[in-house]
Coordinates of C-alpha atoms in Angstrom, one line a residue:
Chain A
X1 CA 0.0 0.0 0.0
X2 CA 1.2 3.2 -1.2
X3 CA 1.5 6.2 1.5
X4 CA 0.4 9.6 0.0
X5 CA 1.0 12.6 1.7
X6 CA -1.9 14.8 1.1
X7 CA -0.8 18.9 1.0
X8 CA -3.2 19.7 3.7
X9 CA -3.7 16.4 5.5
X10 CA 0.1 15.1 5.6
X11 CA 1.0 11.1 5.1
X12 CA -1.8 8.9 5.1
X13 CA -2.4 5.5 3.8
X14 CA -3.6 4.4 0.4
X15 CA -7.1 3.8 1.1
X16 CA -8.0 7.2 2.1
X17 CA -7.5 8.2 -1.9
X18 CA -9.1 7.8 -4.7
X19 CA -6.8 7.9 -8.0
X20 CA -7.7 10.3 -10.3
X21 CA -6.5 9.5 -13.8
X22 CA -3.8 11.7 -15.5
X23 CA -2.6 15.2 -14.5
X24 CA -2.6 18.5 -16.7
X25 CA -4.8 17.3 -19.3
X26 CA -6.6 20.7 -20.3
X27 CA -10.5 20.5 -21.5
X28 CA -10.5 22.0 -24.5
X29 CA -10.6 25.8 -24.7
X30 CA -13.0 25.9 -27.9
X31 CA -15.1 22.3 -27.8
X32 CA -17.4 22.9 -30.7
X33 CA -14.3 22.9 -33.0
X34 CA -12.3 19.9 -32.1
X35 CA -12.2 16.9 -34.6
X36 CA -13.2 13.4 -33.8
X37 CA -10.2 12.4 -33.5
X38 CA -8.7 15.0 -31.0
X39 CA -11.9 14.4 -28.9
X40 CA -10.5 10.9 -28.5
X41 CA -6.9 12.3 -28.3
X42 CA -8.5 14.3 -24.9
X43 CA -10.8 11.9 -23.8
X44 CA -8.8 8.4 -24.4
X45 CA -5.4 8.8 -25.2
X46 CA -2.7 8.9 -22.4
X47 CA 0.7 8.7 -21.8
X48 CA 1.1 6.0 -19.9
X49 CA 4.6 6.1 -19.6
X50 CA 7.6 4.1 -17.7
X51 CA 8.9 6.8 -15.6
X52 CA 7.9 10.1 -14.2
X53 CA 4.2 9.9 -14.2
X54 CA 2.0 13.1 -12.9
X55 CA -1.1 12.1 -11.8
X56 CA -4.2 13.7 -9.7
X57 CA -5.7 12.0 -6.1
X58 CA -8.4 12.9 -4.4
X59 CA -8.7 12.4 -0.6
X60 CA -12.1 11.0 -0.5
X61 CA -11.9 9.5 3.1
X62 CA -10.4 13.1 4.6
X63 CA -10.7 16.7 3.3
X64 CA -12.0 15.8 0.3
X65 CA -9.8 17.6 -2.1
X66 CA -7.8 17.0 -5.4
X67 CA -4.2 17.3 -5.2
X68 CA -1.6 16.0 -7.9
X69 CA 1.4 13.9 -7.8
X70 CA 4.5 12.5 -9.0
X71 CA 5.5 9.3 -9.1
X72 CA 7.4 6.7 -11.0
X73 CA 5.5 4.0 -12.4
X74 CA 8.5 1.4 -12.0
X75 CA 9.1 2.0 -8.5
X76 CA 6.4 3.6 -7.3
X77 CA 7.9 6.1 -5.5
X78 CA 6.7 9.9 -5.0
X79 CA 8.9 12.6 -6.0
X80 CA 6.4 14.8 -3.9
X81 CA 2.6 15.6 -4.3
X82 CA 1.7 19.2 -5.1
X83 CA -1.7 21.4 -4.5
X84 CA -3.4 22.4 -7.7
X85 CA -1.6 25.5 -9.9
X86 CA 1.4 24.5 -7.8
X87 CA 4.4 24.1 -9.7
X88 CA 5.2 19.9 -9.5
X89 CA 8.3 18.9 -8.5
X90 CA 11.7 18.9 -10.4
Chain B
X1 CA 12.2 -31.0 -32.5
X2 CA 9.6 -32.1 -35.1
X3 CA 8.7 -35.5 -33.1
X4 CA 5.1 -35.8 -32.3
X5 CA 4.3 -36.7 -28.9
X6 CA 2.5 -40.0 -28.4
X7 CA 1.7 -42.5 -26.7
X8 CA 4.3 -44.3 -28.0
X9 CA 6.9 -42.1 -27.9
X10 CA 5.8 -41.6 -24.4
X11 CA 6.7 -45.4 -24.1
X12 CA 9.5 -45.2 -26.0
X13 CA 11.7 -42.6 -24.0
X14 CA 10.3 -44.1 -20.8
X15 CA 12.3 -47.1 -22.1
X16 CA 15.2 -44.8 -22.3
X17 CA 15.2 -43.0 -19.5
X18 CA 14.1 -40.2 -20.9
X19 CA 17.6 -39.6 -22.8
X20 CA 15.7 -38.7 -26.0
X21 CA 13.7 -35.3 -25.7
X22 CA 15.0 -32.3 -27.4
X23 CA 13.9 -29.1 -27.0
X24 CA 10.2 -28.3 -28.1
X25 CA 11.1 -25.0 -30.3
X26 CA 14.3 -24.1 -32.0
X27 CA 15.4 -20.5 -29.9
X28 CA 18.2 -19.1 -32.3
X29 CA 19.9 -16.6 -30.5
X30 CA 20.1 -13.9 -33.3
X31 CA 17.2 -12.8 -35.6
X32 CA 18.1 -13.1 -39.5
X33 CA 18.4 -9.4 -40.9
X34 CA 15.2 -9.5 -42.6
X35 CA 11.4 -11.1 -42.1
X36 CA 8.2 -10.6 -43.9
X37 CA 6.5 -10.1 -40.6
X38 CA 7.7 -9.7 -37.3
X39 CA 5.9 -10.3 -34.1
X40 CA 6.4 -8.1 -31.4
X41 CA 6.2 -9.9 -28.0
X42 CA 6.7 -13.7 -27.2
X43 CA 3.4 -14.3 -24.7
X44 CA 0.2 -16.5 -25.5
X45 CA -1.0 -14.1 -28.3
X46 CA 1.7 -13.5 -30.1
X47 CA 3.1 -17.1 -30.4
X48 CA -0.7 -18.0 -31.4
X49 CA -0.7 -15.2 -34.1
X50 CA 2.8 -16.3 -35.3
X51 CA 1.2 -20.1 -35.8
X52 CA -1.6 -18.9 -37.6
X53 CA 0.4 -16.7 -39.7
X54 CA 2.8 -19.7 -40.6
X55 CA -0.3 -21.9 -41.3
X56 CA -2.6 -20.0 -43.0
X57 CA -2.0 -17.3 -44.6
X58 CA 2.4 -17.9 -45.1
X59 CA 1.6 -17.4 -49.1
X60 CA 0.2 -13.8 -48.7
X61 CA 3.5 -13.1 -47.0
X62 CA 5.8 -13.2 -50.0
X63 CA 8.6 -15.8 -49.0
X64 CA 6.8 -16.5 -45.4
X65 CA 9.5 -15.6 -43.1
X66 CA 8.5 -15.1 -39.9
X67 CA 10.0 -14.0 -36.6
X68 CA 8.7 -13.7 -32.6
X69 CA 10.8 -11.2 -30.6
X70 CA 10.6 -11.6 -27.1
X71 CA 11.8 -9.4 -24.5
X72 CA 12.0 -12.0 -21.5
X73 CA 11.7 -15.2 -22.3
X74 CA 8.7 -17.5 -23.2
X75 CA 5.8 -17.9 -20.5
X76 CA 7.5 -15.1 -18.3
X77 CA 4.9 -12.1 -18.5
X78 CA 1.1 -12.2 -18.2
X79 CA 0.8 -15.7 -19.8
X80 CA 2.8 -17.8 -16.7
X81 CA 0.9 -14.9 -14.7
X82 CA -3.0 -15.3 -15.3
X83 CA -5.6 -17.2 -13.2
X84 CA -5.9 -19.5 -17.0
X85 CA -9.9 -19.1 -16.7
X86 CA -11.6 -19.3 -20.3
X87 CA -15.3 -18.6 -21.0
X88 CA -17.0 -16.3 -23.0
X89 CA -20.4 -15.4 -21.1
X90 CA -19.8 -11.8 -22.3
X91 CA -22.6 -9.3 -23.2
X92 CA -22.5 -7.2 -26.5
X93 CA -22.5 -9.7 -29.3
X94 CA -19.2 -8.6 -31.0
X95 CA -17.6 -9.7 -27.4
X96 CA -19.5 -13.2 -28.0
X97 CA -18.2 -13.6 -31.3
X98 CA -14.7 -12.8 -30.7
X99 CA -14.4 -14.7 -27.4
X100 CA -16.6 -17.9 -28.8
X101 CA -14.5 -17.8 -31.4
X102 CA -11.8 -18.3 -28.8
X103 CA -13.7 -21.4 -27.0
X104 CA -14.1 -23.4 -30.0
X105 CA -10.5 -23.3 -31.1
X106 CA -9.3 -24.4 -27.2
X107 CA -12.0 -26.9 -27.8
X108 CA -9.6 -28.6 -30.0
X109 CA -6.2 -26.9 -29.7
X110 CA -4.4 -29.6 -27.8
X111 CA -4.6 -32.0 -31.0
X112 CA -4.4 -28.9 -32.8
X113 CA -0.9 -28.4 -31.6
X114 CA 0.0 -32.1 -30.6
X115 CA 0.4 -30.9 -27.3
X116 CA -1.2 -31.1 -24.3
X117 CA -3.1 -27.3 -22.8
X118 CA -5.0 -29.5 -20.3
X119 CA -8.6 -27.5 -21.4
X120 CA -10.5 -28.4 -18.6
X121 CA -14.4 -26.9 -19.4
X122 CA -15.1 -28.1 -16.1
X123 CA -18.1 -24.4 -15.7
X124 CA -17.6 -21.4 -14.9
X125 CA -20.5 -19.9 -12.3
X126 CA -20.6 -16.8 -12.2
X127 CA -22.5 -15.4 -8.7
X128 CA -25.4 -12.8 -8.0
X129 CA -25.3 -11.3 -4.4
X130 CA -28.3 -8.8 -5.0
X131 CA -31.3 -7.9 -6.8
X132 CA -29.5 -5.9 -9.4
X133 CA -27.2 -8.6 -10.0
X134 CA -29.7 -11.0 -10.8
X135 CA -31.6 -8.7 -13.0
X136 CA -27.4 -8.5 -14.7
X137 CA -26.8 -11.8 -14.7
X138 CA -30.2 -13.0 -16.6
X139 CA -29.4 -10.3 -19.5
X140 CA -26.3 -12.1 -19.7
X141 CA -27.5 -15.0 -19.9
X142 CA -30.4 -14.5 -22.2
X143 CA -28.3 -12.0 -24.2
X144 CA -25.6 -15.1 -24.5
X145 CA -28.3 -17.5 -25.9
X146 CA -29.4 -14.8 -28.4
X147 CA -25.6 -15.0 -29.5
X148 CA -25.5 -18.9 -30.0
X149 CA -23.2 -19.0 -26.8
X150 CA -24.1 -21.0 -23.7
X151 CA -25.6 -19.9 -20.8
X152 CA -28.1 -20.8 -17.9
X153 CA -29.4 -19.6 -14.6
X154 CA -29.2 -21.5 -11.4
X155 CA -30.9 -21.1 -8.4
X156 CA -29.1 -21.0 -4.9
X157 CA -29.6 -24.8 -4.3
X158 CA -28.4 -25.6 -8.3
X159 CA -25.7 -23.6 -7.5
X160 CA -24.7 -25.2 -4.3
X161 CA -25.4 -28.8 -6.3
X162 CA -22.6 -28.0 -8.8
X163 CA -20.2 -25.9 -6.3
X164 CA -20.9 -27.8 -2.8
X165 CA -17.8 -25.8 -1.7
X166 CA -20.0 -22.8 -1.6
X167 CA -22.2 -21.2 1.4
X168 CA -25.5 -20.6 0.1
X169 CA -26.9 -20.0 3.3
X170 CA -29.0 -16.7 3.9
X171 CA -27.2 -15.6 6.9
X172 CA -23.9 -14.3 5.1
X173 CA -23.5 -10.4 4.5
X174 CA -24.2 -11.2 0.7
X175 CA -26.0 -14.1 0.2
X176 CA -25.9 -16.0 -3.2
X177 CA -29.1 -15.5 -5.0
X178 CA -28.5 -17.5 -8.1
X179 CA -25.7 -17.3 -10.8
X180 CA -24.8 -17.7 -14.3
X181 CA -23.0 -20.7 -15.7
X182 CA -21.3 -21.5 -19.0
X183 CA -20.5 -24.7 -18.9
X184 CA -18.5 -24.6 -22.0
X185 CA -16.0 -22.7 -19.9
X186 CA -13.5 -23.6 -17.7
X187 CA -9.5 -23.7 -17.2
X188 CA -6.6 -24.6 -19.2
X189 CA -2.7 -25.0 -18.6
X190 CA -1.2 -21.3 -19.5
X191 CA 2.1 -22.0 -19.7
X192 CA 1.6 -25.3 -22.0
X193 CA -0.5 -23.2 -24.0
X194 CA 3.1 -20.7 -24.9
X195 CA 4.8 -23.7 -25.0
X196 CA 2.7 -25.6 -27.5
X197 CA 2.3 -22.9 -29.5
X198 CA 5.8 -21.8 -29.7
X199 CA 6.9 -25.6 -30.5
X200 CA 3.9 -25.4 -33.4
X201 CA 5.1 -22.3 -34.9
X202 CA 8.8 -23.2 -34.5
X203 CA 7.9 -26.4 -36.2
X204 CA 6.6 -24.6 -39.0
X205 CA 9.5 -22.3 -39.9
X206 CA 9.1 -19.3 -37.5
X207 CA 11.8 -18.3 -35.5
X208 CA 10.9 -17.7 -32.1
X209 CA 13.9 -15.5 -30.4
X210 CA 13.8 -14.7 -26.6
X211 CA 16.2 -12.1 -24.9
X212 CA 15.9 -10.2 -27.7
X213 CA 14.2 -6.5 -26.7
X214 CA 12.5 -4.0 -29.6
X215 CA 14.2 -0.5 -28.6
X216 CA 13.1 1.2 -31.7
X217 CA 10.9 1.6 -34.8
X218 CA 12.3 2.1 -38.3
X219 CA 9.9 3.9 -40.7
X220 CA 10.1 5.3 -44.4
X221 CA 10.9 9.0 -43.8
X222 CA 8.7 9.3 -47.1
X223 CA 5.6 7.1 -46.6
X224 CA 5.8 6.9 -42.9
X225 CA 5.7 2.6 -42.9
X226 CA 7.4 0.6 -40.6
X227 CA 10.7 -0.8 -42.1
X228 CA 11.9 -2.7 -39.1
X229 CA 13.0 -2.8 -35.8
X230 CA 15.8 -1.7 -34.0
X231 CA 16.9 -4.6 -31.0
X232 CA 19.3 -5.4 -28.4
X233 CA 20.4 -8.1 -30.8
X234 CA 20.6 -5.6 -34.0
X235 CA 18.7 -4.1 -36.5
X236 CA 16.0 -6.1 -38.4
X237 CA 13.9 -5.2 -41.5
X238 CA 10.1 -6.4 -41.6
X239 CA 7.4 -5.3 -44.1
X240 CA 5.0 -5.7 -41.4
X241 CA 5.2 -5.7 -37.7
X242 CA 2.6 -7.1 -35.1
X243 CA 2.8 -5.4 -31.9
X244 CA 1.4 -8.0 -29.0
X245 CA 3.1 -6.6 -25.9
X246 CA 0.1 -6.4 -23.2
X247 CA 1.3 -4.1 -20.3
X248 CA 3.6 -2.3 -22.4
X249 CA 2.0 -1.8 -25.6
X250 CA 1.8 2.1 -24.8
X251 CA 5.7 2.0 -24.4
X252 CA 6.2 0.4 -28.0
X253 CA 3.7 2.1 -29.9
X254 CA 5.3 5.6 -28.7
X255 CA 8.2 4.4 -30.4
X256 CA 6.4 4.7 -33.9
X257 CA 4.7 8.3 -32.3
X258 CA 1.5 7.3 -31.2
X259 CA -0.3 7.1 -28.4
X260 CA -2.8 5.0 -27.1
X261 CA -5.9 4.9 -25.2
X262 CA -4.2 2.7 -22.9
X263 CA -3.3 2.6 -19.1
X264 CA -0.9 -0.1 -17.6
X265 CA -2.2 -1.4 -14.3
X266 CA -1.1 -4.2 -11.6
X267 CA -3.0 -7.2 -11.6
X268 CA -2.5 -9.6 -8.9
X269 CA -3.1 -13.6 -8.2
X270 CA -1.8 -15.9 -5.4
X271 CA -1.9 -19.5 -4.8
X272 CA -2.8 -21.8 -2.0
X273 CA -1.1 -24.7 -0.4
X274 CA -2.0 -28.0 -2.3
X275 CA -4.7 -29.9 -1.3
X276 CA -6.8 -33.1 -3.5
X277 CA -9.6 -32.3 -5.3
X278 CA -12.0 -30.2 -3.2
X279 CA -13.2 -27.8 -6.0
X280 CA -15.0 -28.6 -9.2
X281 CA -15.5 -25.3 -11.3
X282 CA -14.5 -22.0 -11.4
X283 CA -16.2 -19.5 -9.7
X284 CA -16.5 -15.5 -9.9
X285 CA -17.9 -13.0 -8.2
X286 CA -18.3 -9.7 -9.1
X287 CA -19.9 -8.0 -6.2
X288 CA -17.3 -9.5 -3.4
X289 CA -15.0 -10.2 -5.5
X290 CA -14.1 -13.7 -5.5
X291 CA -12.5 -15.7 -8.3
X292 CA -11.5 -19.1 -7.8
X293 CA -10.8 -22.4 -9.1
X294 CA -8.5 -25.3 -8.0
X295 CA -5.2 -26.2 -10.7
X296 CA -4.4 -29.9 -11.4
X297 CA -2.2 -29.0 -8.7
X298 CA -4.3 -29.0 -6.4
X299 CA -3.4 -25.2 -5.4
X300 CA -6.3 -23.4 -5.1
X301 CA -6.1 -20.2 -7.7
X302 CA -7.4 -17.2 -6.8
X303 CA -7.7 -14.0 -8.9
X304 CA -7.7 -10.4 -7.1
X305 CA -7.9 -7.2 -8.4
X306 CA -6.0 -4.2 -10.0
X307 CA -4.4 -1.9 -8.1
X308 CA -6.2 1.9 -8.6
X309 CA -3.0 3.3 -9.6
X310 CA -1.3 3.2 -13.2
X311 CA 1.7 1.3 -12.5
X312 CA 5.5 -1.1 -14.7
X313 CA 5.6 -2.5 -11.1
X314 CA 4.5 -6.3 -11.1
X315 CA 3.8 -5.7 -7.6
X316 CA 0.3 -5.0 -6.1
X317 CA -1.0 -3.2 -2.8
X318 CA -1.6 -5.9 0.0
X319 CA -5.0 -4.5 0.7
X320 CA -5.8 -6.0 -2.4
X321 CA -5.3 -9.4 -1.8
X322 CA -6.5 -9.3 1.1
X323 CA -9.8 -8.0 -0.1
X324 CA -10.4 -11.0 -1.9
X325 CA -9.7 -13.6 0.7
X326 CA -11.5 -12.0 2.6
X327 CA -14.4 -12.3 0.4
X328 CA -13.0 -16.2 -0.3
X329 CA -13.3 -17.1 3.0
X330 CA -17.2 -15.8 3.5
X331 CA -18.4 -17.5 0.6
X332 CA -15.9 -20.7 0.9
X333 CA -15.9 -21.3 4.9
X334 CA -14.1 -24.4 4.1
X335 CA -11.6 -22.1 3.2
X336 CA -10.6 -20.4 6.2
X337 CA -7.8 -22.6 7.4
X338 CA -5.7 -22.1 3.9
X339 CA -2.4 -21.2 3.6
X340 CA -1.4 -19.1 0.9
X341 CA 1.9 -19.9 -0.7
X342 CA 2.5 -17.7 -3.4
X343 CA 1.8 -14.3 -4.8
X344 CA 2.5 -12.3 -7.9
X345 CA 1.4 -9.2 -10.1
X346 CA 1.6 -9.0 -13.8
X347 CA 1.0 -6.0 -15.7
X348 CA -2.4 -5.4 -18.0
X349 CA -3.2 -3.0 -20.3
X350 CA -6.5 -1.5 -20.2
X351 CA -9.3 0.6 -22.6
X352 CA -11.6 2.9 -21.4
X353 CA -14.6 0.2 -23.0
X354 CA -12.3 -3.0 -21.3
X355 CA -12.6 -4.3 -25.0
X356 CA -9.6 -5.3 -26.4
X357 CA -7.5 -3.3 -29.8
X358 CA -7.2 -5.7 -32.8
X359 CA -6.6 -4.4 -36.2
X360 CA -4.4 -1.6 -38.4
X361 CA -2.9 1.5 -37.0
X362 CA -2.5 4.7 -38.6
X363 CA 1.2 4.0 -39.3
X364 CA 1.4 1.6 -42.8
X365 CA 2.3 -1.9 -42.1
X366 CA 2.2 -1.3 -38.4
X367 CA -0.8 -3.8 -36.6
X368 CA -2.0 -3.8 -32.8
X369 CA -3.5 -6.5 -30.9
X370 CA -3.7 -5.1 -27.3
X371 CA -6.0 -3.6 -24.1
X372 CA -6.7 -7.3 -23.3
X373 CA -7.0 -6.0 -19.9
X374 CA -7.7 -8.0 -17.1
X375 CA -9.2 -10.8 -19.6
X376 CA -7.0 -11.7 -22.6
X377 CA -6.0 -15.5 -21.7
X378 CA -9.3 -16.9 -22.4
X379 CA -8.6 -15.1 -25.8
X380 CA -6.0 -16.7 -26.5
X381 CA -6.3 -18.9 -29.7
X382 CA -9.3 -16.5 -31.2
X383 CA -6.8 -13.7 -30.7
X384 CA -4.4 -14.9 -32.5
X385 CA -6.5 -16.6 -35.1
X386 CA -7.9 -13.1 -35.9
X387 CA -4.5 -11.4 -35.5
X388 CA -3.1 -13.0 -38.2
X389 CA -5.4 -12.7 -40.9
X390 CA -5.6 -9.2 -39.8
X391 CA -1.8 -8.9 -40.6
X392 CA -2.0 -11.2 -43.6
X393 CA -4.6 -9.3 -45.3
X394 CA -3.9 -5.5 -44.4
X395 CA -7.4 -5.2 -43.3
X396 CA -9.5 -6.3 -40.3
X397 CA -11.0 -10.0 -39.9
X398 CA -14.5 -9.7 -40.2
X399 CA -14.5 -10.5 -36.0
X400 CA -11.8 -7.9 -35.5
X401 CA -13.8 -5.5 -37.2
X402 CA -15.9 -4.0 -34.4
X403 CA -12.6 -4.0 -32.2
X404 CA -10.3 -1.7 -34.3
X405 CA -8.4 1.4 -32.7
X406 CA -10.5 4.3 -34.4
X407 CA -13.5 3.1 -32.6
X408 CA -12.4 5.4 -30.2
X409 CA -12.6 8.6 -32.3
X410 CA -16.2 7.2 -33.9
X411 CA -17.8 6.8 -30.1
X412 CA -18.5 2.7 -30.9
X413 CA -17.2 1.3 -27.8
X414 CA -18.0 -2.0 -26.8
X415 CA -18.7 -1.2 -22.8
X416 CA -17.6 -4.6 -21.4
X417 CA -17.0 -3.2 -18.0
X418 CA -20.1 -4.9 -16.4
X419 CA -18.6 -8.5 -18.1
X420 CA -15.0 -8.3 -17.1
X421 CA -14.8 -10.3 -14.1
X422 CA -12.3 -8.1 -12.3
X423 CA -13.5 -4.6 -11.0
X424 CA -11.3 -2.3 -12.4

């Protein structure tokens, strides 16, 4: 189980969060004039990648609130979790 | 290498203390410079889409040379991984199709191959805890017979009759309120099913090459098609590529500059202690979560679920298995005394529609058979089978069709979310 630190709460276990999908992934500015296939780009498509992944939790089972994070997807580790229009870590 | 097993070969080598086996595929330990088609990654699907390549359609594929490229080696990723269940009770009748398609070729794939996958379609019972589920599981089930795939409803005590392992009394937090069997399903041996597949396809000309990992994509800077692969063991050319990498299909296809509607997650099993025959079927639950059936073994083979997180680990959260023996040992009193001896996390690739990807891409000669999720042994053989022709044709099998990757910019997903035994 993976501890999260929340940026108000602090460390607290897994279960307390709820993943979140992918972080920074902008809704459109102008929806009426996307294509097909860059709705699908913005509603399916992700990185996915092996490595530095940033990603958004929400803390369902404290304050309640969206946060995001990164981690790497091979070790699992945090390089820190950050509030929202915070800058994420280096 | 080309010896058929038999009986009396069997008799034979037990005459000769066993001096005479050779190994079941050739494993030459550098690709040649140049295939006609190259497959991607070495697990259950890809070896099966090799064989079928090699048997069917070798004369649409110029001079028929054909190569597997595997990263680990054969059996070591989500094949040696999986809990082996096969059925194909799902709901939307492309699903049916592709996964009956699937059933009928295990149905004979052990003389198929000359080898032995142990298909067991001992039934797989599928459990309702609550009203809603029962109202679910009877669409399945009439939906199935609309499909021409079998399915019927048991009451509690029919349930109990075929599973007496099972507490169908009322008392339990969630009591079993009937269930949905296919009898047609059941288990089979996954590793024998990469190993007799990879002796098959060996035996007919493909070379099957292990410790050998695809770290780039070589495409016409003109027309944009794939030319080959770059590997740890050198360059190869190929005038069309398969990719059949599960968990890491997102990593590949970003080589060739596209992304996918993918996300990697950690799937975990574990096994119990050995014990004789105490369980006759397989059995999911949805609600609980509780999948279980009992190996030749005699481990007991238990299924949990993902992890919430996207992650390359091969290692799950605790919590999770502990979720689901916790749900084991309500339903399975029995149960409660187990040991567990082993556990282990593979790594699945899943859609947002948990259908699988099967067909073209929008890079020429480039072909994707992934997103099998939580699911894709069962698939195994019909995966393949429809793989191939796929490649060999440059254009979808007619039960690949619905499953292709642009289904996903025209909005027809196949929502299979409600038929995938694992929450995820």
């Amino acid at each position: 189980m993976l501890l999260i630190r929340c940026p108000w709460c602090g460390d607290r276990p897994e279960v307390e969060f709820r993943h979140a999908g992918e972080a920074h992934i902008a809704r459109p500015a102008d929806p009426a004039m996307l294509t097909d296939a860059e709705w699908a780009g913005f509603l399916y498509e992700r990185a996915n990648p092996r490595g530095d992944y940033r990603e958004r939790w929400r803390h369902i089972h404290g304050c309640g609130r969206f946060f995001n994070a990164q981690r790497h997807t091979l070790t699992d580790r945090f390089a820190g979790t950050y509030r929202p229009g915070e800058e994420p870590p280096a | 290498m080309d010896r058929r097993f038999s009986v009396f070969a069997l008799a034979r080598e037990a005459l000769r203390g066993h001096a005479g086996w050779a190994p079941q595929w050739r494993s030459p330990e550098r690709p040649q410079p140049a295939y006609d088609a190259v497959i991607l990654g070495g697990g259950g699907h890809g070896l099966a889409t090799a064989y079928y390549l090699a048997k069917e359609h070798r004369a649409s594929l110029g001079p028929g040379r054909i190569a597997v490229l595997e990263k680990g080696w054969i059996g070591g990723g989500n094949t040696g991984r999986n809990t082996t269940i096969i059925r194909s009770n799902y709901l939307f009748p492309e699903s049916a199709a592709l996964y009956d398609h699937a059933v009928k070729l295990w149905e004979g794939l052990s003389a198929e191959l000359n080898y032995n996958v142990m298909f067991s379609p001992r039934g797989v019972l599928m459990l309702a805890h609550s009203h809603h589920d029962v109202q679910s599981g009877m669409r399945h089930v009439h939906a199935n017979r609309l499909a021409g795939v079998d399915n019927e409803w048991l009451t509690p005590a029919q349930c109990k009759a075929f599973c007496p392992p099972l507490d169908t009394s009322p008392a339990i937090r969630y009591p079993v309120l009937g269930g949905a069997l296919q009898r047609r399903g059941g288990v089979a041996r996954h590793d024998a099913v990469a190993w007799g597949y990879a002796r098959a396809a060996s035996a007919l000309g493909v070379d099957v090459i292990e410790n050998c990992e695809v770290i780039g994509i070589t495409r016409d800077p003109a027309s944009g098609a794939v030319t080959g692969v770059e590997t740890s063991k050198g360059a190869v050319r190929c005038g069309r590529l398969g990719v059949v990498a599960a968990g890491s299909t997102s990593l590949v296809m970003a080589m060739a500059g596209l992304r996918m509607p993918l996300e990697s997650f950690p799937l975990q099993a574990l096994v119990s202690e050995p014990v004789k025959p105490v369980f006759p079927c397989v059995v999911m639950s949805n609600t609980v979560h509780a999948y279980i059936s009992q190996s030749d073994k005699g481990e007991l083979v238990i299924g949990a679920g993902t992890d919430q997180y996207p992650s390359y680990s091969q290692a799950g959260g605790v919590q999770i298995l502990i979720h689901t023996l916790e749900a084991i040992c309500e339903m399975f009193p029995i149960f409660r005394r187990m040991r567990m001896l082993r556990s282990w996390g593979g790594i699945v690739d899943v859609t947002p529609d948990r259908s699988p990807i099967i067909g073209l891409t929008p890079v020429p000669g480039l072909f994707v058979n992934c997103g099998w999720g939580t699911g894709g042994f069962k698939a195994t053989p019909g995966s393949g089978h429809v793989f191939a022709a796929t490649i060999a044709r440059g254009e979808p099998h007619p039960i690949a069709v619905p499953f292709s990757l642009d289904r996903f910019a025209t909005g027809r997903l196949i929502d299979e979310a409600a038929a995938a035994a694992v929450a995820h």
